[in-house]
XYZ file of C-alpha atoms in Angstrom:
434
model
C 1.456 9.614 59.455
C 3.170 12.664 59.414
C 5.924 11.184 57.213
C 3.372 9.692 54.677
C 4.491 11.019 51.196
C 2.077 12.168 48.707
C 2.329 10.374 45.294
C 0.191 11.848 42.230
C -0.292 9.304 39.728
C -1.280 10.005 36.270
C -4.520 7.998 34.938
C -4.657 5.959 37.821
C -6.762 3.069 37.761
C -8.157 0.881 40.556
C -6.307 -2.258 39.171
C -2.732 -0.287 38.958
C -3.983 1.438 42.470
C -4.063 -2.656 44.260
C -0.341 -3.260 42.436
C 1.057 0.155 44.104
C 0.181 -0.181 47.198
C 2.250 -3.534 47.629
C 5.333 -1.894 46.755
C 8.058 -1.578 49.163
C 7.670 1.185 51.485
C 3.820 1.369 50.312
C 2.882 1.977 53.616
C 4.192 5.213 53.963
C 3.188 6.427 50.310
C -0.436 7.687 49.922
C -1.338 7.780 46.081
C -3.639 9.796 44.269
C -4.915 9.916 41.033
C -4.533 13.068 38.751
C -6.461 12.969 35.416
C -9.080 10.352 35.277
C -7.969 7.104 34.091
C -10.768 6.760 31.076
C -9.196 10.387 29.915
C -5.613 8.516 29.019
C -6.988 4.245 28.606
C -9.197 3.520 25.627
C -9.336 6.709 23.502
C -7.521 7.971 20.973
C -8.483 11.338 21.703
C -5.919 13.243 23.512
C -6.044 17.170 24.085
C -2.957 17.911 25.941
C -3.374 21.473 26.803
C -6.649 20.316 28.463
C -5.136 17.628 30.553
C -2.049 19.641 31.575
C -4.220 22.858 32.441
C -6.722 19.944 34.482
C -3.972 18.133 36.575
C -2.225 21.861 37.255
C -5.472 22.904 38.640
C -5.738 19.414 40.493
C -1.912 19.985 41.723
C -2.305 23.300 42.602
C -5.061 22.943 45.032
C -4.039 19.910 46.971
C -3.241 21.152 50.409
C 0.109 19.582 51.164
C 3.695 18.705 49.634
C 3.597 16.755 46.044
C 6.635 14.330 46.452
C 6.217 12.707 43.378
C 4.235 12.749 39.889
C 4.387 9.489 38.013
C 2.656 7.614 35.061
C 3.535 3.841 33.782
C 1.498 4.715 30.263
C 2.994 5.455 26.858
C 1.808 8.522 24.810
C 0.280 11.074 26.287
C 1.088 10.301 29.826
C 5.046 9.840 29.120
C 5.429 13.074 27.361
C 3.385 14.907 29.855
C 4.847 14.278 33.317
C 8.255 16.255 32.457
C 6.770 19.141 32.295
C 4.300 18.866 35.267
C 7.349 17.633 37.281
C 9.264 20.627 36.452
C 6.156 22.883 36.983
C 5.825 21.134 40.352
C 9.686 20.536 41.130
C 9.447 17.174 41.626
C 12.358 14.549 39.822
C 11.733 13.001 36.371
C 14.193 13.589 33.115
C 14.455 16.456 31.109
C 11.715 17.259 28.250
C 14.279 17.456 25.683
C 16.191 14.419 26.635
C 12.487 12.685 26.686
C 11.717 13.546 23.468
C 15.324 12.354 22.256
C 13.551 8.957 23.249
C 10.254 9.582 22.067
C 10.386 11.778 18.889
C 11.751 8.810 16.344
C 13.438 10.901 13.897
C 15.368 12.586 16.438
C 15.851 9.692 18.783
C 17.785 7.742 15.545
C 19.947 11.125 14.877
C 21.280 10.733 18.146
C 21.372 7.083 18.058
C 23.371 7.289 14.894
C 26.047 9.862 16.921
C 27.222 6.782 19.079
C 25.970 3.293 17.837
C 26.152 4.083 14.026
C 26.855 0.123 13.266
C 23.520 -0.660 15.578
C 20.499 1.120 13.715
C 19.076 0.638 10.243
C 19.718 3.396 7.454
C 16.874 5.733 7.825
C 14.818 9.346 6.600
C 11.874 11.024 7.921
C 9.027 11.986 4.965
C 6.125 13.806 4.806
C 3.016 11.462 3.964
C 1.298 14.608 2.724
C 3.886 14.981 0.092
C 3.104 13.202 -3.210
C 6.465 12.365 -3.789
C 7.396 10.668 -0.649
C 8.368 8.001 -2.692
C 10.869 9.010 -4.452
C 12.058 11.478 -1.666
C 12.291 8.111 0.227
C 14.312 6.500 -2.736
C 16.726 9.352 -3.284
C 17.848 8.468 1.117
C 18.833 5.072 -0.430
C 16.119 3.308 0.795
C 14.403 1.052 -1.077
C 11.851 -2.062 -1.167
C 11.291 -3.646 1.540
C 11.703 -0.838 4.079
C 9.350 -0.162 7.110
C 7.157 3.353 7.796
C 5.376 4.253 10.597
C 4.739 8.178 12.203
C 7.275 9.856 14.180
C 5.269 9.150 17.251
C 3.121 6.406 17.558
C 1.446 4.786 20.226
C 2.024 0.977 20.518
C 1.993 -0.594 16.960
C -0.527 1.526 15.358
C 0.236 3.367 11.866
C 3.173 0.700 11.079
C 3.388 -0.919 8.041
C 5.950 -3.299 6.097
C 6.125 -1.839 2.369
C 7.365 -4.521 -0.187
C 5.690 -2.797 -3.036
C 4.558 0.621 -4.512
C 1.097 -0.602 -4.027
C 2.180 -1.253 0.045
C 3.410 2.431 -0.284
C 0.296 4.241 -1.478
C -2.141 2.366 0.376
C -0.468 2.644 3.939
C -0.226 6.448 2.734
C -4.104 6.716 2.751
C -4.313 5.527 6.243
C -1.733 7.348 7.340
C -3.367 10.335 5.799
C -6.827 9.515 7.255
C -5.546 8.474 11.065
C -1.944 10.598 11.751
C -3.728 13.441 13.276
C -4.880 11.630 16.240
C -1.248 11.572 17.414
C 0.257 13.969 15.855
C -1.695 17.102 16.748
C -1.098 16.134 20.710
C 2.267 15.798 20.162
C 2.965 18.883 18.325
C 1.424 20.451 21.483
C 4.135 19.018 23.709
C 6.660 19.982 20.913
C 6.058 23.370 21.280
C 7.334 23.155 25.165
C 10.715 22.343 23.921
C 13.459 24.067 22.228
C 14.322 21.993 19.571
C 17.187 21.998 17.003
C 16.122 23.727 13.567
C 16.458 20.490 11.780
C 13.973 18.686 14.223
C 11.672 21.444 14.847
C 11.241 21.118 10.792
C 10.204 17.299 11.284
C 6.851 17.523 13.321
C 4.083 15.102 14.546
C 2.702 14.784 10.959
C 5.855 13.136 9.960
C 6.570 9.857 9.284
C 9.635 7.284 9.289
C 11.097 5.107 6.802
C 13.664 2.885 7.918
C 15.608 -0.196 6.418
C 14.157 -4.132 7.416
C 15.367 -5.094 10.800
C 14.214 -8.045 12.401
C 15.211 -11.100 14.568
C 14.891 -12.688 17.661
C 13.342 -9.018 19.587
C 13.193 -8.541 23.343
C 13.078 -5.781 25.816
C 16.024 -4.249 28.023
C 14.020 -2.621 31.585
C 16.289 -0.047 33.053
C 16.397 3.248 34.422
C 19.079 6.201 34.805
C 19.712 7.212 39.001
C 21.820 10.606 39.130
C 23.555 9.557 35.680
C 24.251 5.706 36.545
C 22.102 3.511 33.930
C 20.849 0.300 35.397
C 19.244 -2.278 33.465
C 17.343 -5.188 35.633
C 15.770 -7.073 33.286
C 15.326 -8.443 29.940
C 12.420 -9.987 28.513
C 11.815 -11.693 25.493
C 8.883 -10.409 22.391
C 7.414 -13.298 20.914
C 5.370 -13.045 17.638
C 3.032 -14.767 16.087
C 4.465 -17.392 13.530
C 4.208 -15.604 9.889
C 2.880 -12.190 11.027
C 4.056 -9.063 12.857
C 1.675 -9.309 15.821
C 3.235 -10.191 19.297
C 2.194 -13.752 20.864
C 4.042 -13.057 24.199
C 5.878 -11.623 25.998
C 8.354 -14.074 28.000
C 10.662 -12.957 31.305
C 13.690 -13.856 31.999
C 15.219 -13.576 28.515
C 16.948 -16.833 26.756
C 19.042 -14.912 24.643
C 22.719 -15.930 25.162
C 24.355 -14.102 27.893
C 27.113 -12.103 25.662
C 24.183 -10.537 23.272
C 22.441 -9.917 26.751
C 25.687 -8.407 28.152
C 26.517 -6.242 24.634
C 22.428 -4.964 25.160
C 23.191 -3.221 28.518
C 26.444 -2.439 27.100
C 24.622 0.161 24.195
C 21.796 0.785 26.356
C 24.303 2.414 28.916
C 26.371 3.809 26.045
C 22.642 5.088 24.646
C 21.192 6.753 27.643
C 24.172 8.272 29.001
C 24.378 10.156 25.746
C 21.224 11.226 25.697
C 21.674 12.685 29.028
C 18.125 10.708 30.015
C 18.298 11.091 34.457
C 16.288 9.814 37.456
C 13.760 7.872 35.561
C 12.720 4.964 34.259
C 13.000 3.288 30.582
C 12.840 0.560 28.520
C 14.746 -0.087 25.022
C 13.691 -2.691 22.096
C 16.159 -4.443 20.138
C 16.456 -7.274 17.700
C 19.113 -10.066 17.489
C 19.640 -11.438 13.848
C 20.877 -14.349 14.861
C 22.280 -15.174 11.068
C 23.848 -12.603 10.740
C 24.998 -12.288 14.818
C 23.969 -8.521 14.947
C 22.140 -6.681 17.218
C 19.621 -3.677 16.128
C 18.001 -0.976 18.416
C 13.944 -0.701 17.638
C 13.061 1.953 19.835
C 13.298 3.898 23.323
C 10.453 4.068 25.631
C 10.211 6.236 28.146
C 8.450 4.490 30.806
C 8.222 1.282 32.357
C 6.476 -1.218 30.598
C 3.278 -2.013 32.325
C 2.930 -5.219 30.434
C 6.056 -6.770 32.259
C 4.300 -5.744 35.998
C 3.115 -9.194 36.605
C 6.387 -10.658 35.288
C 8.671 -9.287 37.199
C 5.806 -9.770 40.407
C 6.107 -13.503 39.570
C 9.626 -13.589 38.944
C 11.459 -11.346 40.819
C 8.713 -10.227 43.968
C 7.955 -6.741 43.346
C 6.374 -5.285 40.146
C 8.380 -2.620 37.865
C 6.096 0.112 39.338
C 8.775 -0.089 42.541
C 11.017 1.864 40.093
C 9.149 4.350 38.522
C 7.606 5.356 42.240
C 11.071 5.317 44.051
C 12.129 7.842 40.906
C 9.695 9.882 41.154
C 10.753 10.172 44.621
C 14.514 11.055 44.069
C 15.802 8.014 45.717
C 17.570 4.503 43.887
C 15.027 1.737 43.325
C 14.706 -0.674 45.763
C 13.954 -3.677 42.626
C 14.454 -7.115 44.313
C 15.990 -9.809 41.768
C 14.508 -13.332 41.298
C 12.520 -13.474 44.754
C 8.970 -14.135 43.049
C 7.108 -17.515 42.982
C 7.948 -18.348 39.699
C 11.123 -18.816 37.360
C 9.369 -18.141 34.293
C 6.703 -15.561 33.751
C 4.425 -14.655 30.345
C 1.946 -12.104 29.080
C 0.295 -13.760 26.127
C -2.277 -11.854 23.507
C -4.676 -13.791 22.544
C -5.782 -13.149 19.349
C -7.847 -13.333 15.676
C -6.533 -12.446 12.814
C -10.112 -11.290 11.168
C -10.465 -7.881 9.006
C -13.186 -7.440 11.265
C -16.353 -9.594 12.815
C -18.989 -8.443 15.660
C -18.193 -9.904 18.818
C -21.375 -12.313 19.920
C -20.110 -14.412 22.758
C -16.886 -13.763 25.187
C -16.104 -15.884 28.500
C -18.377 -15.276 31.223
C -16.654 -13.872 34.874
C -17.612 -17.124 36.022
C -15.621 -18.745 33.116
C -12.719 -16.622 34.067
C -12.630 -17.047 37.816
C -12.132 -21.093 36.831
C -9.808 -20.219 34.507
C -7.858 -18.289 37.083
C -8.267 -20.708 39.873
C -7.743 -23.697 37.831
C -3.954 -22.248 36.721
C -2.237 -20.615 39.561
C -0.987 -16.962 39.423
C -2.962 -16.548 36.117
C -4.804 -13.393 35.332
C -7.346 -12.942 32.270
C -8.091 -9.408 30.637
C -10.552 -10.057 28.815
C -10.572 -6.925 26.612
C -14.192 -6.870 23.824
C -17.652 -7.503 24.918
C -20.800 -9.038 23.263
C -21.906 -6.556 20.379
C -18.698 -5.425 19.920
C -17.113 -4.677 16.103
C -13.329 -5.724 16.554
C -12.779 -2.603 14.460
C -14.160 -0.597 17.545
C -11.080 -1.809 19.601
C -8.291 1.363 20.103
C -4.769 0.636 20.119
C -4.659 -2.150 17.807
C -2.244 -3.088 15.519
C -2.324 -3.555 11.949
C -2.964 -7.311 11.642
C -4.991 -8.659 14.252
C -7.558 -8.336 17.101
C -6.642 -8.956 20.681
C -9.316 -10.832 22.422
C -7.617 -11.686 25.982
C -4.429 -11.166 27.418
C -3.733 -13.370 29.806
C -0.687 -13.541 32.269
C 1.432 -17.117 33.553
C 3.914 -18.657 35.973
C 5.243 -21.573 35.100
C 8.855 -23.433 35.869
C 9.920 -23.400 32.239
C 9.037 -21.746 28.930
C 7.486 -25.299 27.631
C 5.079 -25.091 30.400
C 4.375 -21.815 29.863
C 3.379 -22.727 26.124
C 1.602 -25.859 27.552
C -0.828 -24.547 30.376
C -1.549 -21.243 27.969
C -2.912 -23.847 25.099
C -4.902 -25.633 27.473
C -6.426 -22.555 28.938
C -7.354 -20.812 25.588
C -8.808 -24.189 24.335
C -11.548 -23.714 27.238
C -11.843 -19.829 26.660
C -14.851 -19.739 24.172
C -15.489 -16.641 22.008
C -18.093 -16.629 19.009
C -18.128 -14.301 16.257
C -20.721 -12.828 13.293
C -20.524 -11.270 10.124
C -16.379 -12.111 10.110
C -14.531 -10.124 7.540
C -11.500 -12.274 6.479
């Protein structure tokens, strides 16, 4: 029909196309992929300049109006969108406001301007500086502390540091691997007008921060024409005694007053940054013992991990928000209209240093599990003959063998169902390294 809107999705794959086509208004939208998904999924090689050139050529060649350019992934997609949207006149936030979220040092500096009591002590350091540990101490940070690149993807290259030995082991890994994201991130920084104190801290730098912790959660929100809207809060629950995520749960079980304070902090922060007409999510900790809220980090996108959970509980994926905003309109996001009162995304993990995968659940076994637990979706993350160490985007402590999305009436039922499902999911390994 003549009124159809052309929406270009960076890294569009079949799985997300099906989800997008279930959104409100989708009968009037035509989805087009920009940059093949394999260039932004399951890889750690990001040639930003080449991807921007490829996307620009494809968009310029399109014979018709370009109504929206959107994405739903972290780096490098999130950082390319403002460049493309500005070039083609579509709606999103400015590159500088996005970088005030994604450049971790710049983000902490702007957070300190308005919510200083809700962030830890921090400093930037150069991992290639042999005196880095001394400089961290001079900034008032002492063991234990946490280090991570100023731009990372997922939980990669993040380390808790308890001793000098921990620090130097982490530095070896950072020096070896930081370039895979630092180099392309620096390409993005070249498009921005940075203050001198930020320009001096490029993608090869790291952050050291005081240890924060507690009940971790994520506020999903968006800004539309200057109005900040937080429309869902998720709990991020970890395996006991380790940093690896066990599951994301929606809706949050946090006390109402804590959720309200997190929404207030989010409003203050996103308004101060000047973020507008785009989706975001903000990760927080609530330290229940000290009754203290900490802002962990700001992500400039919807969370893909939350899409199915929103669909189960509220009735529509949060991709509704990304598409509506990309079209320049207020998001049409329902509330509690889904089939389940609770939903979770589980990470089925092993805590090996490495191993060779010799068996994974068959497609028939997965289909049987999904049939026995209505609403469940299982994505196997490994293949027979694969070394776990070859998996992309893993944290520093474990490997995710499968992602499992489930819905239930209560949090207790979610856990019970997951335990039953995992007991029937058979993986086997050889040459296990402790």
